[in-house]
mmCIF file of C-alpha atoms and ligand atoms in Angstrom:
data_model
loop_
_atom_site.group_PDB
_atom_site.id
_atom_site.type_symbol
_atom_site.label_atom_id
_atom_site.label_comp_id
_atom_site.label_asym_id
_atom_site.label_seq_id
_atom_site.Cartn_x
_atom_site.Cartn_y
_atom_site.Cartn_z
ATOM 1 C CA MET A 1 0.049 -0.223 0.221
ATOM 2 C CA LYS A 2 1.281 4.307 -0.189
ATOM 3 C CA ALA A 3 1.815 5.453 3.079
ATOM 4 C CA ALA A 4 3.916 8.923 3.723
ATOM 5 C CA VAL A 5 6.778 8.270 5.322
ATOM 6 C CA LEU A 6 9.619 10.560 6.967
ATOM 7 C CA ASN A 7 12.874 9.347 6.246
ATOM 8 C CA SER A 8 14.804 11.933 8.056
ATOM 9 C CA ALA A 9 13.510 15.422 10.369
ATOM 10 C CA PRO A 10 13.368 18.316 9.295
ATOM 11 C CA GLY A 11 12.342 16.998 6.328
ATOM 12 C CA LYS A 12 9.635 16.200 3.592
ATOM 13 C CA LEU A 13 7.574 13.517 3.054
ATOM 14 C CA ASP A 14 8.075 10.488 0.920
ATOM 15 C CA ILE A 15 5.372 8.070 -0.953
ATOM 16 C CA GLU A 16 5.907 4.836 -0.779
ATOM 17 C CA ASP A 17 4.775 1.379 -1.069
ATOM 18 C CA VAL A 18 4.508 -0.055 3.179
ATOM 19 C CA ASP A 19 3.198 -3.772 3.815
ATOM 20 C CA LEU A 20 0.882 -3.630 7.280
ATOM 21 C CA ASP A 21 1.759 -7.133 9.287
ATOM 22 C CA SER A 22 -1.291 -9.184 9.910
ATOM 23 C CA PRO A 23 -3.644 -7.824 12.607
ATOM 24 C CA GLY A 24 -2.554 -9.977 15.806
ATOM 25 C CA PRO A 25 -5.560 -10.808 18.044
ATOM 26 C CA ARG A 26 -6.669 -7.063 19.760
ATOM 27 C CA GLU A 27 -6.385 -5.824 16.180
ATOM 28 C CA VAL A 28 -8.150 -3.979 13.612
ATOM 29 C CA LEU A 29 -7.086 -3.536 10.285
ATOM 30 C CA ILE A 30 -9.212 -0.632 9.028
ATOM 31 C CA GLU A 31 -9.031 1.468 4.760
ATOM 32 C CA THR A 32 -8.465 4.521 5.644
ATOM 33 C CA LYS A 33 -11.086 7.067 3.987
ATOM 34 C CA ALA A 34 -9.932 10.441 5.034
ATOM 35 C CA ALA A 35 -6.770 11.835 7.081
ATOM 36 C CA GLY A 36 -6.517 15.313 8.547
ATOM 37 C CA LEU A 37 -3.547 17.404 7.981
ATOM 38 C CA CYS A 38 -2.859 18.754 12.022
ATOM 39 C CA HIS A 39 -0.590 20.997 12.928
ATOM 40 C CA SER A 40 1.700 18.325 15.412
ATOM 41 C CA ASP A 41 2.424 15.995 11.869
ATOM 42 C CA LEU A 42 4.003 19.626 11.236
ATOM 43 C CA HIS A 43 6.006 19.086 14.225
ATOM 44 C CA PHE A 44 7.372 16.133 13.768
ATOM 45 C CA MET A 45 8.642 16.469 10.063
ATOM 46 C CA GLU A 46 10.157 20.193 11.578
ATOM 47 C CA ALA A 47 11.869 17.802 14.116
ATOM 48 C CA LEU A 48 10.429 20.117 16.646
ATOM 49 C CA TYR A 49 9.714 16.965 18.405
ATOM 50 C CA PRO A 50 11.262 13.657 18.247
ATOM 51 C CA TYR A 51 10.468 10.580 16.878
ATOM 52 C CA PRO A 52 11.902 7.600 16.408
ATOM 53 C CA LEU A 53 12.336 7.232 12.063
ATOM 54 C CA PRO A 54 11.513 6.217 9.692
ATOM 55 C CA ALA A 55 7.751 6.380 10.483
ATOM 56 C CA VAL A 56 5.076 7.315 8.479
ATOM 57 C CA LEU A 57 3.295 10.260 10.028
ATOM 58 C CA GLY A 58 -0.861 10.857 10.625
ATOM 59 C CA HIS A 59 -2.969 10.716 13.312
ATOM 60 C CA GLU A 60 -6.392 11.730 12.163
ATOM 61 C CA SER A 61 -8.265 10.201 10.187
ATOM 62 C CA ALA A 62 -12.011 8.295 10.194
ATOM 63 C CA GLY A 63 -12.082 4.536 8.256
ATOM 64 C CA ILE A 64 -14.119 1.613 7.139
ATOM 65 C CA VAL A 65 -12.640 -1.755 9.466
ATOM 66 C CA ARG A 66 -12.053 -4.407 7.347
ATOM 67 C CA GLU A 67 -10.492 -7.361 9.367
ATOM 68 C CA VAL A 68 -10.593 -7.959 12.988
ATOM 69 C CA GLY A 69 -8.205 -10.241 14.375
ATOM 70 C CA ARG A 70 -9.477 -12.912 16.691
ATOM 71 C CA ASP A 71 -10.457 -11.418 20.232
ATOM 72 C CA VAL A 72 -12.031 -8.221 19.103
ATOM 73 C CA THR A 73 -15.575 -8.018 20.130
ATOM 74 C CA TYR A 74 -16.049 -4.430 20.061
ATOM 75 C CA VAL A 75 -16.593 -3.333 16.184
ATOM 76 C CA LYS A 76 -16.688 -6.054 12.504
ATOM 77 C CA PRO A 77 -15.450 -6.169 8.263
ATOM 78 C CA GLY A 78 -17.390 -2.994 7.269
ATOM 79 C CA ASP A 79 -18.207 -0.312 10.692
ATOM 80 C CA HIS A 80 -16.741 2.595 10.007
ATOM 81 C CA VAL A 81 -14.948 3.700 12.527
ATOM 82 C CA ILE A 82 -12.956 7.229 14.046
ATOM 83 C CA THR A 83 -9.732 6.965 14.995
ATOM 84 C CA CYS A 84 -8.590 8.580 17.525
ATOM 85 C CA LEU A 85 -4.180 8.421 19.075
ATOM 86 C CA SER A 86 -5.295 8.299 23.206
ATOM 87 C CA ALA A 87 -5.250 4.959 23.046
ATOM 88 C CA PHE A 88 -6.494 2.995 26.350
ATOM 89 C CA CYS A 89 -5.420 0.117 28.348
ATOM 90 C CA GLY A 90 -7.952 0.178 31.232
ATOM 91 C CA HIS A 91 -6.757 -0.762 33.816
ATOM 92 C CA CYS A 92 -4.310 1.702 35.160
ATOM 93 C CA GLU A 93 -5.083 4.426 37.628
ATOM 94 C CA GLN A 94 -5.846 7.613 34.658
ATOM 95 C CA CYS A 95 -8.393 4.188 33.204
ATOM 96 C CA LEU A 96 -10.119 4.204 35.668
ATOM 97 C CA SER A 97 -10.297 7.596 37.205
ATOM 98 C CA GLY A 98 -11.820 8.488 33.772
ATOM 99 C CA HIS A 99 -9.140 10.013 32.607
ATOM 100 C CA MET A 100 -7.929 7.493 29.419
ATOM 101 C CA SER A 101 -6.235 10.497 27.864
ATOM 102 C CA ARG A 102 -3.580 9.995 30.516
ATOM 103 C CA CYS A 103 -3.392 6.099 29.858
ATOM 104 C CA GLU A 104 -0.138 5.258 31.626
ATOM 105 C CA ARG A 105 0.229 2.270 29.641
ATOM 106 C CA LYS A 106 -0.128 2.716 26.112
ATOM 107 C CA ASN A 107 2.641 3.191 25.042
ATOM 108 C CA LYS A 108 3.743 -0.427 26.997
ATOM 109 C CA ASP A 109 0.462 -2.548 26.694
ATOM 110 C CA LEU A 110 -0.993 -0.846 23.123
ATOM 111 C CA VAL A 111 2.661 -1.896 21.549
ATOM 112 C CA ARG A 112 3.246 -4.770 19.453
ATOM 113 C CA GLN A 113 6.021 -6.401 22.105
ATOM 114 C CA ALA A 114 9.497 -6.832 21.079
ATOM 115 C CA GLY A 115 9.957 -10.150 19.235
ATOM 116 C CA GLU A 116 7.207 -9.897 17.937
ATOM 117 C CA PRO A 117 6.468 -8.703 13.432
ATOM 118 C CA SER A 118 6.149 -5.502 13.426
ATOM 119 C CA ARG A 119 2.991 -3.856 12.082
ATOM 120 C CA LEU A 120 4.998 -1.616 9.262
ATOM 121 C CA THR A 121 7.831 -2.931 7.003
ATOM 122 C CA ARG A 122 9.347 -1.372 4.327
ATOM 123 C CA GLY A 123 11.362 -4.624 1.895
ATOM 124 C CA GLY A 124 11.203 -6.350 4.909
ATOM 125 C CA GLU A 125 12.305 -3.598 7.500
ATOM 126 C CA ALA A 126 11.157 -2.414 10.367
ATOM 127 C CA ILE A 127 8.929 0.968 9.945
ATOM 128 C CA ASN A 128 8.010 2.574 13.207
ATOM 129 C CA HIS A 129 4.364 3.428 14.103
ATOM 130 C CA PHE A 130 3.159 6.684 14.584
ATOM 131 C CA LEU A 131 0.900 7.545 18.274
ATOM 132 C CA HIS A 132 -1.028 4.521 18.156
ATOM 133 C CA LEU A 133 -1.839 4.666 13.696
ATOM 134 C CA SER A 134 0.061 6.442 11.318
ATOM 135 C CA SER A 135 -2.807 7.861 9.140
ATOM 136 C CA PHE A 136 -1.171 8.908 6.206
ATOM 137 C CA ALA A 137 -1.846 5.288 4.532
ATOM 138 C CA GLU A 138 -4.472 3.403 2.242
ATOM 139 C CA GLN A 139 -4.707 0.711 5.698
ATOM 140 C CA MET A 140 -3.704 1.940 9.235
ATOM 141 C CA LEU A 141 -3.434 -1.491 12.002
ATOM 142 C CA VAL A 142 -4.485 -0.548 15.396
ATOM 143 C CA HIS A 143 -5.122 -1.145 18.909
ATOM 144 C CA GLU A 144 -9.119 -1.512 19.327
ATOM 145 C CA HIS A 145 -8.432 0.147 21.621
ATOM 146 C CA THR A 146 -7.421 3.062 19.043
ATOM 147 C CA ILE A 147 -11.293 3.300 17.343
ATOM 148 C CA VAL A 148 -14.494 4.544 18.019
ATOM 149 C CA LYS A 149 -17.839 3.951 15.647
ATOM 150 C CA ILE A 150 -19.787 6.164 13.745
ATOM 151 C CA PRO A 151 -23.174 6.071 12.204
ATOM 152 C CA GLU A 152 -22.700 5.092 8.132
ATOM 153 C CA GLU A 153 -24.921 8.851 7.801
ATOM 154 C CA MET A 154 -21.484 10.344 8.947
ATOM 155 C CA PRO A 155 -19.141 11.680 6.115
ATOM 156 C CA MET A 156 -15.530 10.295 6.925
ATOM 157 C CA ASP A 157 -14.021 13.512 5.954
ATOM 158 C CA LYS A 158 -15.286 15.615 8.200
ATOM 159 C CA ALA A 159 -15.547 12.363 10.683
ATOM 160 C CA SER A 160 -11.504 12.216 10.424
ATOM 161 C CA LEU A 161 -11.749 15.923 11.719
ATOM 162 C CA ILE A 162 -12.861 14.285 14.805
ATOM 163 C CA GLY A 163 -9.699 12.440 15.241
ATOM 164 C CA CYS A 164 -7.488 14.760 16.453
ATOM 165 C CA GLY A 165 -8.546 18.676 15.394
ATOM 166 C CA VAL A 166 -12.139 18.450 16.873
ATOM 167 C CA THR A 167 -11.705 16.740 19.803
ATOM 168 C CA THR A 168 -9.177 18.790 20.948
ATOM 169 C CA GLY A 169 -10.903 22.276 20.641
ATOM 170 C CA LEU A 170 -14.025 20.773 21.877
ATOM 171 C CA GLY A 171 -12.328 19.213 24.805
ATOM 172 C CA ALA A 172 -10.544 21.392 25.608
ATOM 173 C CA VAL A 173 -12.810 23.824 26.529
ATOM 174 C CA PHE A 174 -15.822 21.166 27.655
ATOM 175 C CA ARG A 175 -13.249 18.717 29.069
ATOM 176 C CA THR A 176 -9.600 20.634 30.340
ATOM 177 C CA ALA A 177 -11.482 24.136 31.019
ATOM 178 C CA LYS A 178 -15.382 23.376 31.756
ATOM 179 C CA VAL A 179 -16.046 27.153 30.586
ATOM 180 C CA GLU A 180 -19.368 27.552 32.546
ATOM 181 C CA PRO A 181 -22.544 29.627 30.368
ATOM 182 C CA GLY A 182 -21.869 33.096 29.770
ATOM 183 C CA SER A 183 -18.221 33.314 30.840
ATOM 184 C CA ASP A 184 -15.688 35.496 28.050
ATOM 185 C CA VAL A 185 -13.613 32.867 26.368
ATOM 186 C CA VAL A 186 -9.905 33.616 24.607
ATOM 187 C CA VAL A 187 -9.891 31.574 21.471
ATOM 188 C CA ILE A 188 -5.840 32.375 19.707
ATOM 189 C CA GLY A 189 -5.270 30.547 15.946
ATOM 190 C CA CYS A 190 -7.253 29.548 14.710
ATOM 191 C CA GLY A 191 -6.339 27.357 12.538
ATOM 192 C CA GLY A 192 -7.945 22.862 12.727
ATOM 193 C CA ILE A 193 -7.848 23.256 16.884
ATOM 194 C CA GLY A 194 -8.554 26.908 17.547
ATOM 195 C CA LEU A 195 -10.643 26.899 15.554
ATOM 196 C CA SER A 196 -12.953 23.975 16.897
ATOM 197 C CA ALA A 197 -12.322 25.217 20.733
ATOM 198 C CA ILE A 198 -14.793 28.755 18.969
ATOM 199 C CA GLN A 199 -17.327 26.639 18.387
ATOM 200 C CA GLY A 200 -16.758 24.758 22.160
ATOM 201 C CA ALA A 201 -17.142 28.158 23.029
ATOM 202 C CA ARG A 202 -20.093 28.676 21.500
ATOM 203 C CA ILE A 203 -22.049 25.620 21.912
ATOM 204 C CA ALA A 204 -21.011 25.994 26.122
ATOM 205 C CA GLY A 205 -22.589 28.545 26.093
ATOM 206 C CA ALA A 206 -20.186 31.716 26.077
ATOM 207 C CA ASN A 207 -20.377 34.663 26.869
ATOM 208 C CA LYS A 208 -17.837 36.830 24.532
ATOM 209 C CA ILE A 209 -15.828 35.072 22.014
ATOM 210 C CA ILE A 210 -12.580 36.936 21.290
ATOM 211 C CA ALA A 211 -10.792 34.745 18.800
ATOM 212 C CA VAL A 212 -7.169 35.921 17.900
ATOM 213 C CA ASP A 213 -4.930 34.860 14.547
ATOM 214 C CA VAL A 214 -2.163 36.868 11.890
ATOM 215 C CA VAL A 215 -4.391 36.288 8.880
ATOM 216 C CA ASP A 216 -7.306 37.886 8.445
ATOM 217 C CA SER A 217 -9.651 35.637 6.058
ATOM 218 C CA LYS A 218 -9.139 33.963 9.459
ATOM 219 C CA LEU A 219 -10.339 35.878 12.121
ATOM 220 C CA GLU A 220 -13.604 35.738 9.203
ATOM 221 C CA LEU A 221 -13.611 31.760 9.362
ATOM 222 C CA ALA A 222 -14.130 32.119 13.517
ATOM 223 C CA THR A 223 -16.782 35.154 13.189
ATOM 224 C CA ALA A 224 -18.846 32.349 11.246
ATOM 225 C CA LEU A 225 -18.432 29.370 13.410
ATOM 226 C CA GLY A 226 -19.258 31.318 17.067
ATOM 227 C CA ALA A 227 -16.303 33.562 17.867
ATOM 228 C CA THR A 228 -18.200 37.408 18.354
ATOM 229 C CA HIS A 229 -14.831 39.718 18.410
ATOM 230 C CA THR A 230 -11.588 39.269 16.119
ATOM 231 C CA ILE A 231 -8.634 40.777 18.017
ATOM 232 C CA ASN A 232 -5.827 41.075 15.339
ATOM 233 C CA GLY A 233 -2.128 39.309 16.653
ATOM 234 C CA LYS A 234 -0.113 42.072 15.438
ATOM 235 C CA GLU A 235 -1.447 44.508 17.231
ATOM 236 C CA ASP A 236 -1.142 43.552 21.608
ATOM 237 C CA PRO A 237 -3.753 41.349 21.833
ATOM 238 C CA VAL A 238 -3.575 41.514 25.848
ATOM 239 C CA ALA A 239 -4.355 44.861 25.797
ATOM 240 C CA GLN A 240 -6.799 44.813 22.996
ATOM 241 C CA VAL A 241 -8.864 41.721 25.034
ATOM 242 C CA ARG A 242 -8.102 44.155 28.070
ATOM 243 C CA GLU A 243 -10.525 46.817 26.501
ATOM 244 C CA LEU A 244 -12.938 44.513 25.217
ATOM 245 C CA THR A 245 -13.412 43.041 29.057
ATOM 246 C CA GLN A 246 -13.598 46.417 30.476
ATOM 247 C CA GLY A 247 -9.963 45.791 31.919
ATOM 248 C CA LEU A 248 -10.936 42.884 33.764
ATOM 249 C CA GLY A 249 -9.714 40.415 31.570
ATOM 250 C CA VAL A 250 -11.474 37.126 30.715
ATOM 251 C CA HIS A 251 -12.894 33.591 32.277
ATOM 252 C CA ASN A 252 -10.949 31.187 29.877
ATOM 253 C CA SER A 253 -7.526 31.726 27.445
ATOM 254 C CA PHE A 254 -6.703 28.926 24.714
ATOM 255 C CA GLU A 255 -3.783 29.049 22.911
ATOM 256 C CA ALA A 256 -4.159 26.196 19.688
ATOM 257 C CA ILE A 257 -0.525 27.150 18.187
ATOM 258 C CA GLY A 258 2.030 26.368 19.445
ATOM 259 C CA LEU A 259 4.397 29.472 20.754
ATOM 260 C CA LYS A 260 5.579 31.224 24.921
ATOM 261 C CA ALA A 261 4.926 34.719 22.934
ATOM 262 C CA THR A 262 1.517 33.550 22.542
ATOM 263 C CA ALA A 263 0.612 30.740 25.985
ATOM 264 C CA GLU A 264 2.466 33.887 28.093
ATOM 265 C CA GLN A 265 -0.327 36.261 26.290
ATOM 266 C CA ALA A 266 -3.040 33.735 26.505
ATOM 267 C CA PHE A 267 -1.973 33.866 30.688
ATOM 268 C CA ARG A 268 -1.254 37.237 30.652
ATOM 269 C CA MET A 269 -5.142 37.941 29.245
ATOM 270 C CA LEU A 270 -6.721 36.554 32.111
ATOM 271 C CA ARG A 271 -8.713 38.142 35.349
ATOM 272 C CA SER A 272 -8.731 36.724 38.761
ATOM 273 C CA GLY A 273 -9.378 32.989 39.249
ATOM 274 C CA GLY A 274 -9.261 32.756 35.648
ATOM 275 C CA GLN A 275 -7.525 29.654 33.812
ATOM 276 C CA ALA A 276 -5.617 30.030 30.123
ATOM 277 C CA THR A 277 -5.025 26.061 28.746
ATOM 278 C CA VAL A 278 -2.345 25.898 26.219
ATOM 279 C CA ILE A 279 -4.009 23.904 23.380
ATOM 280 C CA GLY A 280 -0.234 23.887 20.815
ATOM 281 C CA LEU A 281 2.472 21.858 21.140
ATOM 282 C CA ILE A 282 4.455 24.324 22.732
ATOM 283 C CA PRO A 283 8.789 23.013 22.057
ATOM 284 C CA ILE A 284 10.983 21.027 23.847
ATOM 285 C CA GLY A 285 13.049 23.256 25.817
ATOM 286 C CA ILE A 286 11.491 26.075 26.307
ATOM 287 C CA ASN A 287 10.173 27.212 29.562
ATOM 288 C CA ILE A 288 6.802 29.622 30.106
ATOM 289 C CA GLU A 289 7.765 32.245 32.069
ATOM 290 C CA VAL A 290 4.386 33.951 33.866
ATOM 291 C CA HIS A 291 4.727 37.093 36.575
ATOM 292 C CA GLY A 292 4.335 35.283 40.132
ATOM 293 C CA VAL A 293 2.742 38.114 41.271
ATOM 294 C CA ASP A 294 -0.596 36.645 39.472
ATOM 295 C CA LEU A 295 -0.611 33.674 40.980
ATOM 296 C CA ILE A 296 -1.786 35.696 44.606
ATOM 297 C CA ASP A 297 -4.911 36.172 41.137
ATOM 298 C CA GLU A 298 -5.572 32.399 42.131
ATOM 299 C CA LYS A 299 -4.759 32.280 37.781
ATOM 300 C CA LYS A 300 -4.021 29.362 36.920
ATOM 301 C CA LEU A 301 -2.223 27.504 33.248
ATOM 302 C CA THR A 302 -2.351 24.313 32.760
ATOM 303 C CA GLY A 303 -2.795 22.322 29.130
ATOM 304 C CA SER A 304 -5.081 20.114 27.530
ATOM 305 C CA ASN A 305 -3.468 16.905 26.498
ATOM 306 C CA MET A 306 -6.707 16.039 23.122
ATOM 307 C CA GLY A 307 -9.071 17.806 24.676
ATOM 308 C CA SER A 308 -8.754 14.620 28.198
ATOM 309 C CA ASN A 309 -11.288 13.291 25.784
ATOM 310 C CA GLN A 310 -13.171 9.872 26.723
ATOM 311 C CA PHE A 311 -12.576 8.893 23.250
ATOM 312 C CA ARG A 312 -16.375 6.487 22.707
ATOM 313 C CA THR A 313 -17.885 8.632 24.162
ATOM 314 C CA ASP A 314 -17.183 11.773 23.107
ATOM 315 C CA MET A 315 -17.108 11.403 19.510
ATOM 316 C CA PRO A 316 -20.497 9.768 19.716
ATOM 317 C CA ARG A 317 -21.369 13.284 20.740
ATOM 318 C CA PHE A 318 -19.289 15.838 18.051
ATOM 319 C CA VAL A 319 -20.488 13.138 15.282
ATOM 320 C CA ASP A 320 -24.690 14.007 16.180
ATOM 321 C CA MET A 321 -23.573 17.794 16.497
ATOM 322 C CA TYR A 322 -22.880 18.256 13.152
ATOM 323 C CA LEU A 323 -25.444 16.168 11.817
ATOM 324 C CA THR A 324 -27.894 18.086 14.214
ATOM 325 C CA GLY A 325 -26.772 21.326 12.675
ATOM 326 C CA ARG A 326 -24.303 22.640 16.296
ATOM 327 C CA LEU A 327 -20.947 21.392 14.877
ATOM 328 C CA LYS A 328 -20.277 23.067 12.131
ATOM 329 C CA LEU A 329 -17.448 21.315 10.238
ATOM 330 C CA ASP A 330 -17.896 21.805 6.600
ATOM 331 C CA GLU A 331 -16.716 25.713 6.438
ATOM 332 C CA MET A 332 -13.287 23.785 8.295
ATOM 333 C CA VAL A 333 -12.356 21.341 5.093
ATOM 334 C CA SER A 334 -10.497 24.210 3.154
ATOM 335 C CA LYS A 335 -9.757 21.509 0.745
ATOM 336 C CA HIS A 336 -9.808 18.012 -0.374
ATOM 337 C CA ILE A 337 -5.958 16.413 -1.463
ATOM 338 C CA SER A 338 -4.852 13.057 -2.567
ATOM 339 C CA LEU A 339 -2.213 11.851 -1.239
ATOM 340 C CA ASP A 340 0.262 12.815 -3.919
ATOM 341 C CA GLU A 341 -0.256 16.229 -2.637
ATOM 342 C CA ILE A 342 0.866 15.635 1.102
ATOM 343 C CA ASN A 343 4.038 18.087 1.413
ATOM 344 C CA GLU A 344 2.290 21.043 -0.572
ATOM 345 C CA GLY A 345 -0.876 20.885 2.151
ATOM 346 C CA PHE A 346 1.462 20.949 4.647
ATOM 347 C CA ASP A 347 3.307 24.151 2.902
ATOM 348 C CA GLU A 348 -0.499 25.320 3.237
ATOM 349 C CA MET A 349 -0.485 25.431 6.449
ATOM 350 C CA LYS A 350 2.984 27.075 6.850
ATOM 351 C CA THR A 351 1.573 30.125 5.114
ATOM 352 C CA GLY A 352 -1.399 29.952 8.311
ATOM 353 C CA ALA A 353 -3.847 30.761 5.691
ATOM 354 C CA ILE A 354 -6.088 27.362 5.654
ATOM 355 C CA ALA A 355 -8.356 25.677 8.402
ATOM 356 C CA ARG A 356 -7.975 22.172 6.893
ATOM 357 C CA ASN A 357 -6.315 20.388 4.410
ATOM 358 C CA VAL A 358 -8.282 16.920 4.307
ATOM 359 C CA ILE A 359 -6.858 14.046 2.615
ATOM 360 C CA THR A 360 -9.197 11.662 0.843
ATOM 361 C CA PHE A 361 -8.650 8.078 -0.386
HETATM 362 N N1 LIG B 401 -2.655 19.873 22.767
HETATM 363 C C1 LIG B 401 -3.048 18.614 21.939
HETATM 364 O O1 LIG B 401 -3.999 17.591 22.588
HETATM 365 C C2 LIG B 401 -2.827 18.939 20.361
HETATM 366 C C3 LIG B 401 -3.534 18.253 19.859
HETATM 367 C C4 LIG B 401 -3.874 18.016 18.445
HETATM 368 C C5 LIG B 401 -2.756 19.410 17.461
HETATM 369 N N2 LIG B 401 -1.614 20.230 18.916
HETATM 370 C C6 LIG B 401 -1.205 21.569 19.018
HETATM 371 O O2 LIG B 401 -2.007 22.152 17.890
HETATM 372 C C7 LIG B 401 -1.711 24.024 17.484
HETATM 373 C C8 LIG B 401 -2.045 24.507 16.340
HETATM 374 O O3 LIG B 401 -2.996 23.239 15.333
HETATM 375 P P1 LIG B 401 -4.303 23.357 14.367
HETATM 376 O O4 LIG B 401 -3.447 22.434 13.255
HETATM 377 O O5 LIG B 401 -5.420 24.227 14.946
HETATM 378 O O6 LIG B 401 -2.639 24.444 13.405
HETATM 379 P P2 LIG B 401 -2.325 25.395 12.287
HETATM 380 O O7 LIG B 401 -1.250 25.549 11.362
HETATM 381 O O8 LIG B 401 -3.827 24.709 11.343
HETATM 382 O O9 LIG B 401 -3.662 26.685 12.701
HETATM 383 C C9 LIG B 401 -2.529 28.150 13.552
HETATM 384 C C10 LIG B 401 -3.700 28.978 13.368
HETATM 385 O O10 LIG B 401 -2.426 29.845 14.403
HETATM 386 C C11 LIG B 401 -2.275 31.238 13.555
HETATM 387 N N3 LIG B 401 -1.407 32.320 13.913
HETATM 388 C C12 LIG B 401 0.352 31.866 14.097
HETATM 389 N N4 LIG B 401 1.238 32.816 14.980
HETATM 390 C C13 LIG B 401 -0.105 33.641 15.603
HETATM 391 C C14 LIG B 401 0.301 34.108 16.945
HETATM 392 N N5 LIG B 401 1.770 35.003 16.629
HETATM 393 N N6 LIG B 401 -0.966 34.654 16.777
HETATM 394 C C15 LIG B 401 -2.091 34.529 16.618
HETATM 395 N N7 LIG B 401 -2.198 33.702 15.715
HETATM 396 C C16 LIG B 401 -1.057 32.863 14.920
HETATM 397 C C17 LIG B 401 -1.988 31.166 12.927
HETATM 398 O O11 LIG B 401 -2.751 32.303 11.398
HETATM 399 C C18 LIG B 401 -3.395 29.708 11.995
HETATM 400 O O12 LIG B 401 -4.586 30.232 12.057
HETATM 401 C C19 LIG B 401 -0.767 23.051 17.336
HETATM 402 O O13 LIG B 401 0.101 22.522 17.944
HETATM 403 C C20 LIG B 401 -0.606 21.704 17.625
HETATM 404 O O14 LIG B 401 1.083 20.858 17.255
HETATM 405 C C21 LIG B 401 -1.927 19.895 20.270
HETATM 406 ZN ZN1 LIG B 402 -3.524 16.857 15.755
HETATM 407 ZN ZN1 LIG B 403 -4.896 3.358 31.107
#
């Protein structure tokens, strides 16, 4: 099958022929139907985050089950599924207390063990599986605890977005920050993740929803998806947020880019007792600084991993919200591309001008 391989980083993706093993007892073979390009893949391509290479990238996808291992009962061939990198073991303390996205055993219990054949190979040589999924490929071989069933009427391109960006943005609002109705919210960065956080804030009943980006067309899209105010981040966004909130700041801010400067802005936009949630992946080695005196005002700074999801519960809800018109996903697909166009797709992401490019197979 064809797959996009990262052979060295920093580097581009090479479209190559790779092979998948047959499903182990709890594994599922999926025909990939759609895969979104998320900025996290780009961080790995730019070597801002390390990963053992070569690897088939991609982690935001939907497809159809084609084969299941002998112990799999959750799905059968023909079922439509969304994948999620938040693989859960189901028996560690995090999983048992409802925090499956923080599973402490996923890289031990849900991967192939030493001595077992690799899930992915290229001419007999082992290739690394990426974040339990490796979605930039015509097929995926995954553990059954990385998939959730969805109804067949859900279009696959929109479903794929729920696999990372939508769940991360909505989950950061609903589960990590637990935004209360009537709160004032800022979202910095209006890509696939930030636009999802804006929609989450709208659905949660936030009062002011202030979108910050440096690309004007993104601010227009943010308004269409629920932002009540927009700010161009090039012009002192902290001061502008204070001006929009009678000098007080917001109850909740979300950083959806992955920069030191904007993470610090998110904290400085808070009112007393507020919480800044950094969703963006801050490059390894970078420290975030806050003014110590702000802590006496009970301001909080936290991260969010994949929207603190319980994805087998959350994703079907998001599918329903789309099918009933409350979650807008058609607007978030900027372009459908082929696997061969993947590097151009990531080049476009770097301009900041697109919401999501989605590969359809
Ligand atoms: N925490 C998680 O679990 C998780 C999950 C998925 C993605 N992420 C991360 O979230 C971040 C966003 O991902 P994405 O796919 O939406 O990215 P994206 O590239 O599609 O969007 C980023 C947006 O930020 C804007 N931007 C850039 N610099 C800015 C600035 N200084 N001020 C204001 N806006 C600015 C861009 O114009 C663009 O609209 C990435 O760091 C990604 O790795 C985290
Ligand atoms: Zn992602
Ligand atoms: Zn676990």
